[in-house]
């Protein structure tokens, strides 16, 4: 009897505890993983409050146990379900917030930026010519008159030497002229440096590509800029002919603009080449039929070229009766414009991410 009475009291207390824990379950809250772990410890761990009720239950006689098994299991399930719900809510919140407490989570991807379209085009030009033996040569952007004009056969009164066209560097503050230090107006200046060095080297041939920035005293507009980029090409050896030049440029045009591209050479004039030519490629927009882009001609101009003038070879210490060569020069912006149809030159130097990000996958 005594025992029965004791169990009656214990049963009463178990019922109260189950009811109280049921109420508590509905009010559980967790903001993060640490809160969740604390709840698990408090209720479901070996010494947890729910587990302790099971310990009590185990001391009950068999006939008493029957009525408590189901409500106790339901209580345990209630806690498991509630804590799982809270875990999902915490995970969803962490995924959407900027600060995640899950240190094992894969970090957000870092934006790597993209290559500038002019770098892409310059590298493509270098790649195409390096496949046929051209190597890259470099020269200074701040140059002297001799290397930019004099040794390239420009007459003393040539208009390019005028301050209207060329940026001169002041030797002394406030004294603008006369000075022979200037910002190079074309990468042809690298020719004269490379030729002079080659003349002393004893090498049988010189085959170089000179990419770089050039400067002209122009008002900035959609079609002109005070700085832009060029790539100069030069090949000098014995018996170099105009046919070599033509084939090299045809190869370049097909690699750059596609296998169907045609080229056309028109006679032109440059002080440093004789004969000189300008090269057009067939317009890839209309396939040569004529459209607004090619102004109805079916052709678009892409570069200047010619056979190196003997005067240039001689001024660099090379015997023009033994050696001959060809040269060509192209604007990188011009090629990029043809490839990507960029109508306004200024976009290349404004660093507008909306423009630059378009070249991410190129
Ligand atoms: N230097 C010329 C320019 O800036 C481009 C050029 C034309 C380069 C003919 C050459 C060439 O090497 O042969 O417009």
Coordinates of C-alpha atoms and ligand atoms in Angstrom, one line a residue:
X1 CA 0.0 0.0 0.0
X2 CA 2.7 2.2 1.0
X3 CA 4.5 1.8 -2.3
X4 CA 1.3 2.3 -4.3
X5 CA 0.8 5.5 -2.5
X6 CA 4.3 6.6 -3.3
X7 CA 3.8 5.8 -7.0
X8 CA 0.6 7.7 -7.0
X9 CA 2.4 10.7 -5.8
X10 CA 5.2 10.1 -8.3
X11 CA 2.7 9.6 -11.1
X12 CA 1.0 12.9 -10.2
X13 CA 4.4 14.6 -10.3
X14 CA 5.3 13.0 -13.6
X15 CA 2.1 14.2 -15.1
X16 CA 2.7 17.8 -13.9
X17 CA 6.3 17.7 -15.3
X18 CA 5.1 16.4 -18.7
X19 CA 2.5 19.1 -18.9
X20 CA 5.0 21.8 -17.8
X21 CA 7.6 20.6 -20.4
X22 CA 4.9 20.5 -23.1
X23 CA 4.2 24.2 -22.4
X24 CA 7.9 25.1 -22.4
X25 CA 8.4 23.3 -25.8
X26 CA 6.1 25.8 -27.5
X27 CA 8.1 28.7 -26.2
X28 CA 11.6 27.5 -27.2
X29 CA 13.7 30.1 -29.1
X30 CA 17.1 30.0 -30.7
X31 CA 19.1 32.6 -32.7
X32 CA 22.1 30.6 -33.6
X33 CA 23.9 27.3 -33.5
X34 CA 25.1 27.8 -29.9
X35 CA 21.5 28.4 -28.7
X36 CA 20.4 25.2 -30.4
X37 CA 23.1 23.2 -28.7
X38 CA 22.2 24.7 -25.3
X39 CA 18.5 23.6 -25.9
X40 CA 19.6 20.1 -26.9
X41 CA 21.7 19.8 -23.7
X42 CA 19.0 21.2 -21.5
X43 CA 16.2 18.8 -22.7
X44 CA 17.5 15.9 -24.7
X45 CA 21.0 15.1 -23.4
X46 CA 21.5 12.2 -21.0
X47 CA 21.0 14.5 -18.0
X48 CA 18.5 16.7 -19.9
X49 CA 15.0 17.4 -18.4
X50 CA 13.1 15.1 -20.8
X51 CA 15.7 12.3 -20.3
X52 CA 15.3 12.6 -16.5
X53 CA 11.6 11.9 -16.9
X54 CA 12.5 8.6 -18.6
X55 CA 14.8 7.8 -15.7
X56 CA 11.9 8.3 -13.3
X57 CA 9.6 6.3 -15.5
X58 CA 12.1 3.4 -15.4
X59 CA 11.6 3.1 -11.6
X60 CA 7.9 2.6 -12.0
X61 CA 6.3 -0.9 -11.6
X62 CA 5.3 -2.6 -14.8
X63 CA 1.5 -1.9 -14.4
X64 CA 2.2 1.8 -13.8
X65 CA 4.6 2.1 -16.8
X66 CA 1.8 1.2 -19.3
X67 CA 0.1 4.6 -19.1
X68 CA 3.3 6.7 -19.2
X69 CA 5.2 5.2 -22.2
X70 CA 3.1 7.0 -24.9
X71 CA 3.0 10.5 -23.3
X72 CA 6.7 10.4 -22.6
X73 CA 7.6 9.3 -26.1
X74 CA 5.3 12.1 -27.5
X75 CA 7.1 14.6 -25.3
X76 CA 10.5 13.5 -26.5
X77 CA 9.3 13.7 -30.1
X78 CA 7.8 17.1 -29.5
X79 CA 11.2 18.4 -28.4
X80 CA 13.1 16.8 -31.3
X81 CA 10.7 18.3 -33.8
X82 CA 10.7 21.7 -32.2
X83 CA 14.6 21.8 -32.0
X84 CA 14.8 20.7 -35.7
X85 CA 12.4 23.4 -36.7
X86 CA 14.5 25.9 -34.9
X87 CA 17.7 24.5 -36.6
X88 CA 16.2 25.0 -40.0
X89 CA 15.2 28.6 -39.2
X90 CA 18.7 29.4 -37.9
X91 CA 20.3 27.9 -41.0
X92 CA 18.1 29.8 -43.4
X93 CA 18.8 33.0 -41.5
X94 CA 22.6 32.4 -41.6
X95 CA 22.5 31.7 -45.3
X96 CA 20.7 35.0 -46.0
X97 CA 22.6 37.2 -43.6
X98 CA 26.1 38.5 -44.5
X99 CA 27.7 37.1 -41.3
X100 CA 27.6 33.4 -41.2
X101 CA 28.4 31.5 -38.0
X102 CA 29.0 28.3 -39.9
X103 CA 32.8 28.4 -40.3
X104 CA 32.7 25.2 -42.5
X105 CA 30.5 26.9 -45.1
X106 CA 32.1 27.4 -48.5
X107 CA 33.0 31.2 -48.7
X108 CA 31.2 33.4 -51.2
X109 CA 33.0 33.6 -54.5
X110 CA 35.5 36.5 -54.9
X111 CA 35.1 38.6 -58.0
X112 CA 38.3 38.3 -60.0
X113 CA 37.6 41.2 -62.3
X114 CA 38.1 40.8 -66.1
X115 CA 40.8 41.6 -68.7
X116 CA 40.6 45.0 -70.3
X117 CA 39.5 44.6 -74.0
X118 CA 42.7 46.4 -75.2
X119 CA 44.8 43.9 -73.2
X120 CA 42.8 41.0 -74.8
X121 CA 43.3 42.4 -78.3
X122 CA 47.0 43.2 -77.8
X123 CA 47.7 39.7 -76.5
X124 CA 45.9 38.2 -79.4
X125 CA 48.0 40.2 -81.8
X126 CA 51.2 39.2 -80.0
X127 CA 50.1 35.5 -80.0
X128 CA 49.3 35.5 -83.7
X129 CA 52.7 37.0 -84.7
X130 CA 54.7 35.0 -82.1
X131 CA 53.5 31.8 -83.9
X132 CA 55.6 32.9 -86.9
X133 CA 58.7 33.9 -85.1
X134 CA 58.1 37.5 -83.9
X135 CA 59.4 38.4 -80.4
X136 CA 58.3 41.4 -78.4
X137 CA 60.6 44.5 -78.1
X138 CA 60.1 47.5 -75.9
X139 CA 61.1 51.2 -76.0
X140 CA 60.5 54.3 -73.9
X141 CA 57.3 56.4 -74.0
X142 CA 59.3 59.6 -73.4
X143 CA 61.6 59.7 -76.4
X144 CA 63.9 62.1 -78.3
X145 CA 63.2 63.7 -81.6
X146 CA 65.9 61.5 -83.3
X147 CA 64.3 58.2 -82.5
X148 CA 60.7 59.3 -83.2
X149 CA 61.3 61.4 -86.3
X150 CA 64.9 62.0 -87.3
X151 CA 66.1 58.5 -87.9
X152 CA 62.7 57.5 -89.4
X153 CA 63.4 59.9 -92.3
X154 CA 61.0 62.7 -91.3
X155 CA 61.9 65.9 -93.0
X156 CA 63.0 68.7 -90.5
X157 CA 59.8 70.7 -91.2
X158 CA 57.4 67.7 -91.1
X159 CA 54.1 68.8 -89.5
X160 CA 54.3 65.9 -87.0
X161 CA 57.1 67.8 -85.3
X162 CA 54.8 70.7 -84.7
X163 CA 53.5 71.3 -81.2
X164 CA 49.9 71.1 -82.5
X165 CA 50.5 67.4 -83.1
X166 CA 53.1 66.3 -80.6
X167 CA 53.5 66.7 -76.8
X168 CA 57.0 68.1 -76.0
X169 CA 58.5 67.8 -72.6
X170 CA 59.7 71.0 -71.0
X171 CA 63.4 70.8 -70.2
X172 CA 63.1 73.7 -67.8
X173 CA 60.0 74.7 -66.2
X174 CA 58.1 77.3 -68.3
X175 CA 60.5 77.0 -71.2
X176 CA 58.5 75.1 -73.9
X177 CA 60.8 75.2 -76.9
X178 CA 63.2 74.3 -78.4
X179 CA 63.3 70.8 -76.9
X180 CA 64.0 67.4 -78.5
X181 CA 62.3 65.4 -75.7
X182 CA 58.8 64.4 -76.4
X183 CA 56.1 61.8 -75.9
X184 CA 56.3 59.3 -78.7
X185 CA 53.6 59.7 -81.3
X186 CA 54.0 56.2 -82.7
X187 CA 55.6 52.9 -81.8
X188 CA 57.7 53.1 -84.9
X189 CA 60.3 54.8 -82.6
X190 CA 61.1 51.3 -81.2
X191 CA 62.2 50.3 -84.7
X192 CA 65.1 52.8 -84.6
X193 CA 66.3 51.5 -81.2
X194 CA 66.0 47.9 -82.1
X195 CA 67.7 48.4 -85.5
X196 CA 70.6 50.2 -84.0
X197 CA 71.1 47.5 -81.4
X198 CA 70.7 44.7 -84.1
X199 CA 73.3 46.4 -86.4
X200 CA 75.9 45.7 -83.8
X201 CA 74.7 42.3 -82.8
X202 CA 75.8 40.3 -85.9
X203 CA 72.5 38.4 -85.9
X204 CA 71.2 37.4 -89.4
X205 CA 67.7 38.8 -89.0
X206 CA 65.5 41.0 -86.8
X207 CA 61.8 40.1 -86.4
X208 CA 60.1 42.1 -83.7
X209 CA 56.7 43.3 -82.5
X210 CA 56.5 46.5 -80.4
X211 CA 53.2 47.0 -78.5
X212 CA 52.9 50.2 -76.5
X213 CA 51.1 53.5 -75.7
X214 CA 51.5 56.5 -77.9
X215 CA 50.5 60.2 -77.4
X216 CA 49.2 62.9 -79.8
X217 CA 48.1 66.4 -79.1
X218 CA 44.4 65.8 -80.1
X219 CA 41.2 67.0 -78.5
X220 CA 39.4 64.0 -76.9
X221 CA 36.3 62.9 -78.7
X222 CA 34.5 59.7 -79.6
X223 CA 36.9 59.2 -82.5
X224 CA 40.2 60.7 -81.2
X225 CA 42.2 60.6 -78.0
X226 CA 45.4 62.1 -76.7
X227 CA 46.7 58.6 -76.0
X228 CA 46.1 55.3 -77.6
X229 CA 47.9 52.0 -78.3
X230 CA 49.7 50.7 -81.2
X231 CA 51.6 47.5 -82.2
X232 CA 54.5 48.0 -84.6
X233 CA 56.0 45.1 -86.6
X234 CA 59.4 44.9 -88.2
X235 CA 61.3 42.3 -90.1
X236 CA 64.8 42.9 -91.5
X237 CA 67.1 40.3 -93.2
X238 CA 68.6 39.7 -96.6
X239 CA 66.2 39.5 -99.5
X240 CA 63.0 40.5 -97.7
X241 CA 60.3 41.3 -100.3
X242 CA 57.0 43.0 -100.5
X243 CA 55.4 39.6 -101.1
X244 CA 56.7 38.5 -97.6
X245 CA 55.0 41.5 -96.1
X246 CA 51.7 40.8 -98.0
X247 CA 51.6 37.1 -96.9
X248 CA 52.4 37.9 -93.3
X249 CA 49.6 40.4 -93.2
X250 CA 47.2 38.1 -94.9
X251 CA 48.0 35.4 -92.3
X252 CA 47.4 38.0 -89.5
X253 CA 44.1 39.1 -91.0
X254 CA 42.7 35.6 -91.3
X255 CA 43.8 34.6 -87.8
X256 CA 42.4 37.8 -86.2
X257 CA 39.2 38.2 -88.1
X258 CA 38.4 34.7 -89.5
X259 CA 39.5 32.5 -92.4
X260 CA 37.2 34.1 -95.0
X261 CA 38.8 37.6 -94.5
X262 CA 40.3 39.2 -97.6
X263 CA 42.9 41.9 -97.6
X264 CA 43.6 44.9 -100.0
X265 CA 46.7 47.0 -100.1
X266 CA 46.4 50.6 -101.3
X267 CA 49.4 52.8 -102.1
X268 CA 50.1 55.4 -99.4
X269 CA 52.9 57.5 -98.0
X270 CA 55.0 57.2 -94.8
X271 CA 58.4 58.8 -94.4
X272 CA 59.9 55.6 -93.1
X273 CA 58.7 53.1 -95.8
X274 CA 59.1 53.0 -99.5
X275 CA 56.9 51.8 -101.1
X276 CA 54.2 52.4 -98.5
X277 CA 50.7 51.0 -98.3
X278 CA 47.5 51.0 -96.2
X279 CA 45.8 47.7 -95.7
X280 CA 42.1 47.2 -95.6
X281 CA 40.2 44.0 -94.7
X282 CA 36.9 42.9 -96.1
X283 CA 34.1 44.1 -93.9
X284 CA 33.0 41.2 -91.8
X285 CA 29.7 42.8 -91.0
X286 CA 28.4 42.7 -94.5
X287 CA 30.8 40.2 -96.0
X288 CA 32.2 42.8 -98.4
X289 CA 28.8 43.8 -99.9
X290 CA 28.9 47.3 -98.5
X291 CA 27.1 48.5 -95.3
X292 CA 27.0 51.6 -93.0
X293 CA 30.0 50.3 -91.0
X294 CA 32.3 50.2 -94.1
X295 CA 30.5 53.2 -95.6
X296 CA 29.3 51.1 -98.5
X297 CA 32.8 50.2 -99.7
X298 CA 33.0 46.6 -98.4
X299 CA 36.4 47.3 -96.9
X300 CA 37.7 48.7 -93.6
X301 CA 41.2 50.1 -93.1
X302 CA 43.2 48.5 -90.3
X303 CA 46.9 49.3 -90.7
X304 CA 49.8 51.1 -92.4
X305 CA 52.8 49.2 -93.8
X306 CA 55.6 49.2 -96.3
X307 CA 59.2 48.3 -97.1
X308 CA 61.7 49.9 -94.7
X309 CA 63.1 53.0 -96.4
X310 CA 66.9 52.5 -97.1
X311 CA 67.5 55.9 -95.3
X312 CA 66.1 54.4 -92.1
X313 CA 68.4 51.3 -92.3
X314 CA 71.4 53.6 -93.0
X315 CA 70.6 55.9 -90.1
X316 CA 70.7 52.9 -87.8
X317 CA 74.0 51.7 -89.1
X318 CA 72.7 49.0 -91.5
X319 CA 74.0 48.5 -95.1
X320 CA 70.8 49.0 -97.1
X321 CA 72.5 47.3 -100.2
X322 CA 72.7 44.1 -98.2
X323 CA 69.6 44.2 -96.0
X324 CA 66.0 45.0 -96.7
X325 CA 62.9 44.7 -94.5
X326 CA 59.2 45.4 -94.0
X327 CA 57.4 47.2 -91.3
X328 CA 53.8 47.7 -90.3
X329 CA 51.9 49.5 -87.6
X330 CA 48.3 49.2 -86.3
X331 CA 46.1 50.8 -83.7
X332 CA 45.0 48.4 -80.9
X333 CA 41.8 50.5 -80.4
X334 CA 41.0 50.2 -84.1
X335 CA 41.3 46.4 -84.1
X336 CA 39.3 46.2 -80.8
X337 CA 36.7 48.5 -82.4
X338 CA 36.4 46.1 -85.4
X339 CA 36.2 43.0 -83.1
X340 CA 33.8 44.4 -80.5
X341 CA 32.1 47.3 -82.3
X342 CA 33.0 49.9 -79.6
X343 CA 31.8 53.2 -81.1
X344 CA 33.3 55.6 -78.6
X345 CA 37.1 55.5 -78.0
X346 CA 36.7 57.2 -74.6
X347 CA 35.1 54.0 -73.2
X348 CA 38.5 52.3 -73.3
X349 CA 40.0 54.7 -70.7
X350 CA 37.0 55.5 -68.5
X351 CA 37.1 52.3 -66.3
X352 CA 33.4 52.0 -66.4
X353 CA 32.7 48.5 -64.9
X354 CA 29.5 48.2 -66.9
X355 CA 31.6 48.4 -70.1
X356 CA 34.6 46.3 -68.8
X357 CA 32.5 43.5 -67.4
X358 CA 31.2 42.7 -70.9
X359 CA 34.6 41.3 -71.7
X360 CA 34.7 38.8 -68.8
X361 CA 34.1 35.7 -71.0
X362 CA 36.3 36.8 -73.9
Ligands
LIG1 N1 53.6 54.9 -87.5 C1 52.4 54.9 -88.3 C2 51.4 55.7 -87.6 O1 51.5 56.0 -86.4 C3 51.9 53.5 -88.5 C4 52.8 52.8 -89.5 C5 52.6 53.0 -90.9 C6 53.8 52.0 -89.0 C7 53.5 52.3 -91.7 C8 54.7 51.4 -89.9 C9 54.5 51.5 -91.3 O2 55.7 50.6 -89.5 O3 55.3 50.8 -92.1 O4 50.4 56.0 -88.2

